[in-house]
C-alpha cells in the first residue's frame, strides 16, 4: 500500500474500506474504534517515554550535568527501565483512605488528555475526530482532569496531598479562563472553532505573524496560563517538593504513580500541540503570503514533520521555563491570574475584535 | 433522530432520573447531597428539552437554548448555595438540613 | 450501533444516579454524579448537540463538580460516613418517588407523541451565535444578557457570603 | 435656529458637573471638585455670552421686534391633543438676560468660594450643590412652559435648602433651612394650584401660547368667572403667592433673613442675585397675562411690592448682623422690582415699568452679589458679623473697602453708578401710575441710602477696634471676583437696557428723567448725610435717637413681630385646635384599628405556626404528594366522569 505522506485522508479512508470489506458493518466500526484506541495508547506511551527522557536530559544540560547515561546509548533506555521498575512495584495505599476513589483518581487524570488528543490534527487528514466545536471541546475536556487531581489529593488521607490538591484545583480552574480567552482571540480571526479550519486558515502565514500585536499577546498569555494549568514550573506549587513532598500524588506508587507521571507529560504535549495548531499553523508549512517559490520549497518537508518540529520547539520552551524560573507563592500565583492575566486577556480580546473588524490583520 | 429509539424512551429515562433525584432530595440530610439531587433533577429536565427539540421541533433551537440557560442557572445556583454551605459550616460546624432551624417559629 | 450506545448511556445514567443519591460516602456521591453528567453529555453528543454537550462538560464537569468537591473537602473528612437513614423515611420517600414515577410513566405511555420530524438540526456554532445575539424572532439576546447579569450577581453574592467576617 | 442648539449644552454641563463632584468629589482632593465646578461654570458663562450676542445682535430680531426662539422642545407628557408638557429651551430677551446674570454671578461666586470655602469640610459637597443650583436655576429661566418652570422651581428650592443647611452640625442652620423650605413650599402650594387652574382655563402650559397678547389664552381666560371675580385674577394671585414665597415678599419674607445661616457665597448667589428674583422673573414671564386679564392682580402686586420695600428697609435700619441687614435690603430691593412690574403697562412708554424692573434686577444682581461677597470678605478677615463689634477696617481691607463703597453708591442710586439708572426708571414708572406708590418708593430709596451707609461707615470707619488677630485682605481668587463685580456695578447702568428688554419686544428708547432723578438723588444724599452724621465717628447720637422714638424702635428692631405672629398662628392656633384632634384621631382610631388587626393576626399565627416545621424535606413530601393526588384525580377520576 502506497500512501502520500503529505495527505493522510486517502490512507484513512482506505483502511476504513478495507475493514468494511473484511467484517460486518457493526463489527467494522468497533474494530476501527479499537484500532484507534490501540494506536493512541501506543502513541501516548511512546510520547511519555520520549518526553520524560528529553526532560531529564534538558534539565541536566541546564544544570551543567549529563543526566542519564548508563542504560542504552546516552541513556535512551533509561525511561523504559524506569517503567519496568514501576510496573513491578507493589501498589500501596494509606490506611483509612478511600480505596475506590484512590484508584479511580489515577484513571480520571489520564482519561482527559486521551480525550483531548483525539482532536489534535497531526497532519492533513490524520486525526481521530474533527469536531465543529474543536477548540471548545479541548477546553471542556481538559477541565475534567482537575477532578482526578482533587480526588487523588482527598482520598490519600494525607494533609500534604490535600493541600496540594486544593492548590492545584484553584490554580487550574483559574488559569482555564485565560487559556480560553487567549484561544478565543484567534478564533475571532478564523471565525471557526474547528481545528482543521483553523489550520487551513493559516495557509498564507501563521496567525502569530498575521494576527498583529494581539495575537502575540494572546500567545504569551497562552504559554503562561497553560504552563500553570499543567502544574509545571514555575507554577508547580501543587507538587512543590520542598513544601508538600510531592503534592497530590505523594501516596501513589507503582503503576498508578506512572499514570500521574504520564498524564503530566501527555498534557505537556497537548499544550504544545494546541499552541502549535492555533498560533503556528499546526502541520501547515511556513508560508509567506504569495511568495510561491518559497512556499513550494517549504511544502517539500512533510506536514507531519512540521507539526512535530513545532511541538518539539514549544515543549523545549516550556522546559526552559521550568528549569530557569524560581517557583511562585500561591497567593502570587492567583494574583497573577486574577489581577493581571485575566484583565489583560479580556482587553486583548477587545483589541483583537477591533483588529478583526477593521481588517488590520493580514 | 436515532434509529429504533423513540422520543418516549428519552422521556422515560428523564422521568426515572427525575424521581431518583426526588428520592435523593427527600431522604438525604447533608445539604451538599441534597444539592446533588437537585442537579440530577435539572439534568433530567435538560434531557427532555433536548429530546423534544430534536424529535418534534428540529427547525428551531429553542430546546437547546433552554438547556443552555438551565445549565447557566444551575451554575449560579450551585455557586451561591455552596458559598452558603461553607459559611454555615463555619458557624455551626455541620451542614445537615435538620440542624438549620434557627429561624423556625 | 447508536441504539446500543443510547442504552449504554441510559443504563449508566440510571445506575449512577441511584448510586449518587444513596451512597453514604459523600465524595463518592459527587463522583457518581460526575459520571451521570458525563453520560448526559454523551447523550447530547449522540443527538449531535455538540455545543450543548461541550457546555455541559465545561460548566458541570469542569466547574460545578469541582465546586462540590471543594465544598466537600472543606466540610468533611475522608473517612466520614453519612449517618444511615431511618427505615421509615426511606420507605415513605421511596413510595412517594415510585408513585410519582408510575403516574408520570403511565401518562407518557398512554400519550401519543406527534410524529418525529426527520430534519437534521442545524446546531452549528454559527447558528448558535447568531441566535444568541439577535433580538428578533427566535433571538435570545435578552435572556443571554439577563443570564450574564445573573452570573455576575451570583459571583459577587457568593464572594460576599463566603467571605470571612471581619468583625 | 440651529445656532442656538449650543445653548442646550449649558444644563448638560452643569448637571454633569453636579454628578461628578457629587459622586466622585468626596474621594478626590477637594480642590479638584472646586476647579471642576468653576471650569464648567466658566464654559457655561462663555456659552451664555455667546448666546446673548447671537440673540441680541444677530438672530433675535424679526423686523423691529425681539421674538421668542425655541431651539428645541421635546414632548414629555401628553395628556390630550392640546394639553401636554414639553421640555425645551425658550430664548427671549428676559431669559437671555437672566442667563447672563445667573452665569456671571455664579461664576464670580464659584471663583470667590475657591478662596472663601478653602479648608471647609465638605468642600466637594458645596461645589456639587452649587452646580445643582446653577443647573436648576438656568433650566428654570429657559423653560418653555409653566410645568417645566415648576419642576425646576422646586429643584431650586431644594438646592437652596441644601445650601442653607450646609453647616448641618449647627442647629440654627438646620432650623433656618427647614424654615426656608417649609415657607417656600407653603407658597408653592399656591403656585401649583395656580398652575392647575390656569391650565384648566387655558388648556395649555406653553408660554408662547399663554403670553401671546392676541392668543386664545388671554382672550378666553378673561371671560371665566370664579366667586364673582375673574377667575384669571384669582389664578394669577395664586401664582403670585408662589412668586412671593420665592422672592420673600411680605408676609412670606420671614425665611430670607434666617437663610443667612448658609455660607456667605451662597447668600450672594441664591439669596441676593438669582433665586430670590425667580419670582420677579416669573411675573415678567407671564406679564402679558397679568396685563390683559389680571389687572386687579397686578394692583395687588404693586401694593405688596411697595409695602414690602418700605417695611424691609425700615427693619434694615435697626439690625446689627451685617448679613441680616443685607438680607432685608434684598427684600426691599425685590419689593422695588415687584412694584415696578405692578405699575407697568404694556407697550411703548407704558411698558417702562417692565423694562425698569428687569433693569433693576440686572443691576441689583451685580451690586447685591458684590455687597454680600464683600461682607463675606469682612467675615473671612475678622470672623465676626455683628456691626457693634467691628469698625475701622478700611486700613486692613483696602480692596474690600473700595468695592463695598462702589456697591453702596450703586444701591443708593448715586450717579453714575448702575443703581441710579434703574431706580430712576422705576420711580418714573411709579410716578406715572400712582403718586402714593411713588412717594413711598422715594422715601424707601432715602432709607436705603441711609442704612447702606450706616453699614458702610459701621464697618470701615466708626470706632477703632482691637482685633485678636490683625485682619488681612482676602486671597486673590476672592478679590478678583470682588473687582470684576465692582466694575460691573459701576458701569452696567450705561447699557441702553430698553433697547433689549421691553414689555412687548419692541425696543424702548430710554433716557434719564431729570424731573424724577434730581429729587431721588437728593433724597439719597440726605440719607447718606444722616448716616454720615450718625456713624462716621463713634458717638452716642444713634442711641439717643433710638431711645427718643422708644417703642417704635423696639417694634422695628423685633421686625414688627412677624415671626412671633407666625409662631402664634402655627403653634397657638393650628397646632392646638386642628392638629391636636387630628393626632388624637390618628393615635386612637386609625392606629387602634390597625393594631387590632395586627393583634388578631398575631393571635391566629401563633396558633398555626406549628405547621411550619422549617424542614424543607417535609414541605417537599407534602408538595409531591399533593401533586400526585391532583394528577391522579385529574387523569383517572375526572376524565372518567
Short mmCIF file of C-alpha atoms in Angstrom, two decimals, chain D residues 9 14 31 42 53 109 130 135 145 207 406 430 434 436 480 483 505 507 537 543 555 573 580 582:
data_model
loop_
_atom_site.label_atom_id
_atom_site.label_comp_id
_atom_site.label_asym_id
_atom_site.label_seq_id
_atom_site.Cartn_x
_atom_site.Cartn_y
_atom_site.Cartn_z
CA UNK D 9 -25.27 72.09 26.44
CA UNK D 14 -23.91 71.77 34.81
CA UNK D 31 -9.67 71.38 45.08
CA UNK D 42 -16.80 79.18 33.10
CA UNK D 53 -24.52 88.05 21.50
CA UNK D 109 -19.30 83.06 43.37
CA UNK D 130 -23.65 74.97 43.70
CA UNK D 135 -28.28 73.89 36.77
CA UNK D 145 -43.67 76.08 29.80
CA UNK D 207 -45.52 80.21 27.41
CA UNK D 406 -18.97 101.33 44.96
CA UNK D 430 -44.33 104.66 39.58
CA UNK D 434 -49.72 106.20 41.29
CA UNK D 436 -48.76 107.23 46.68
CA UNK D 480 -10.67 89.13 41.71
CA UNK D 483 -13.17 93.70 41.48
CA UNK D 505 -40.25 93.14 22.49
CA UNK D 507 -37.07 98.39 21.67
CA UNK D 537 -17.34 108.78 64.15
CA UNK D 543 -28.58 105.64 70.89
CA UNK D 555 -41.09 97.24 67.24
CA UNK D 573 -53.99 78.12 66.75
CA UNK D 580 -54.37 68.11 68.23
CA UNK D 582 -56.30 65.04 64.24
#
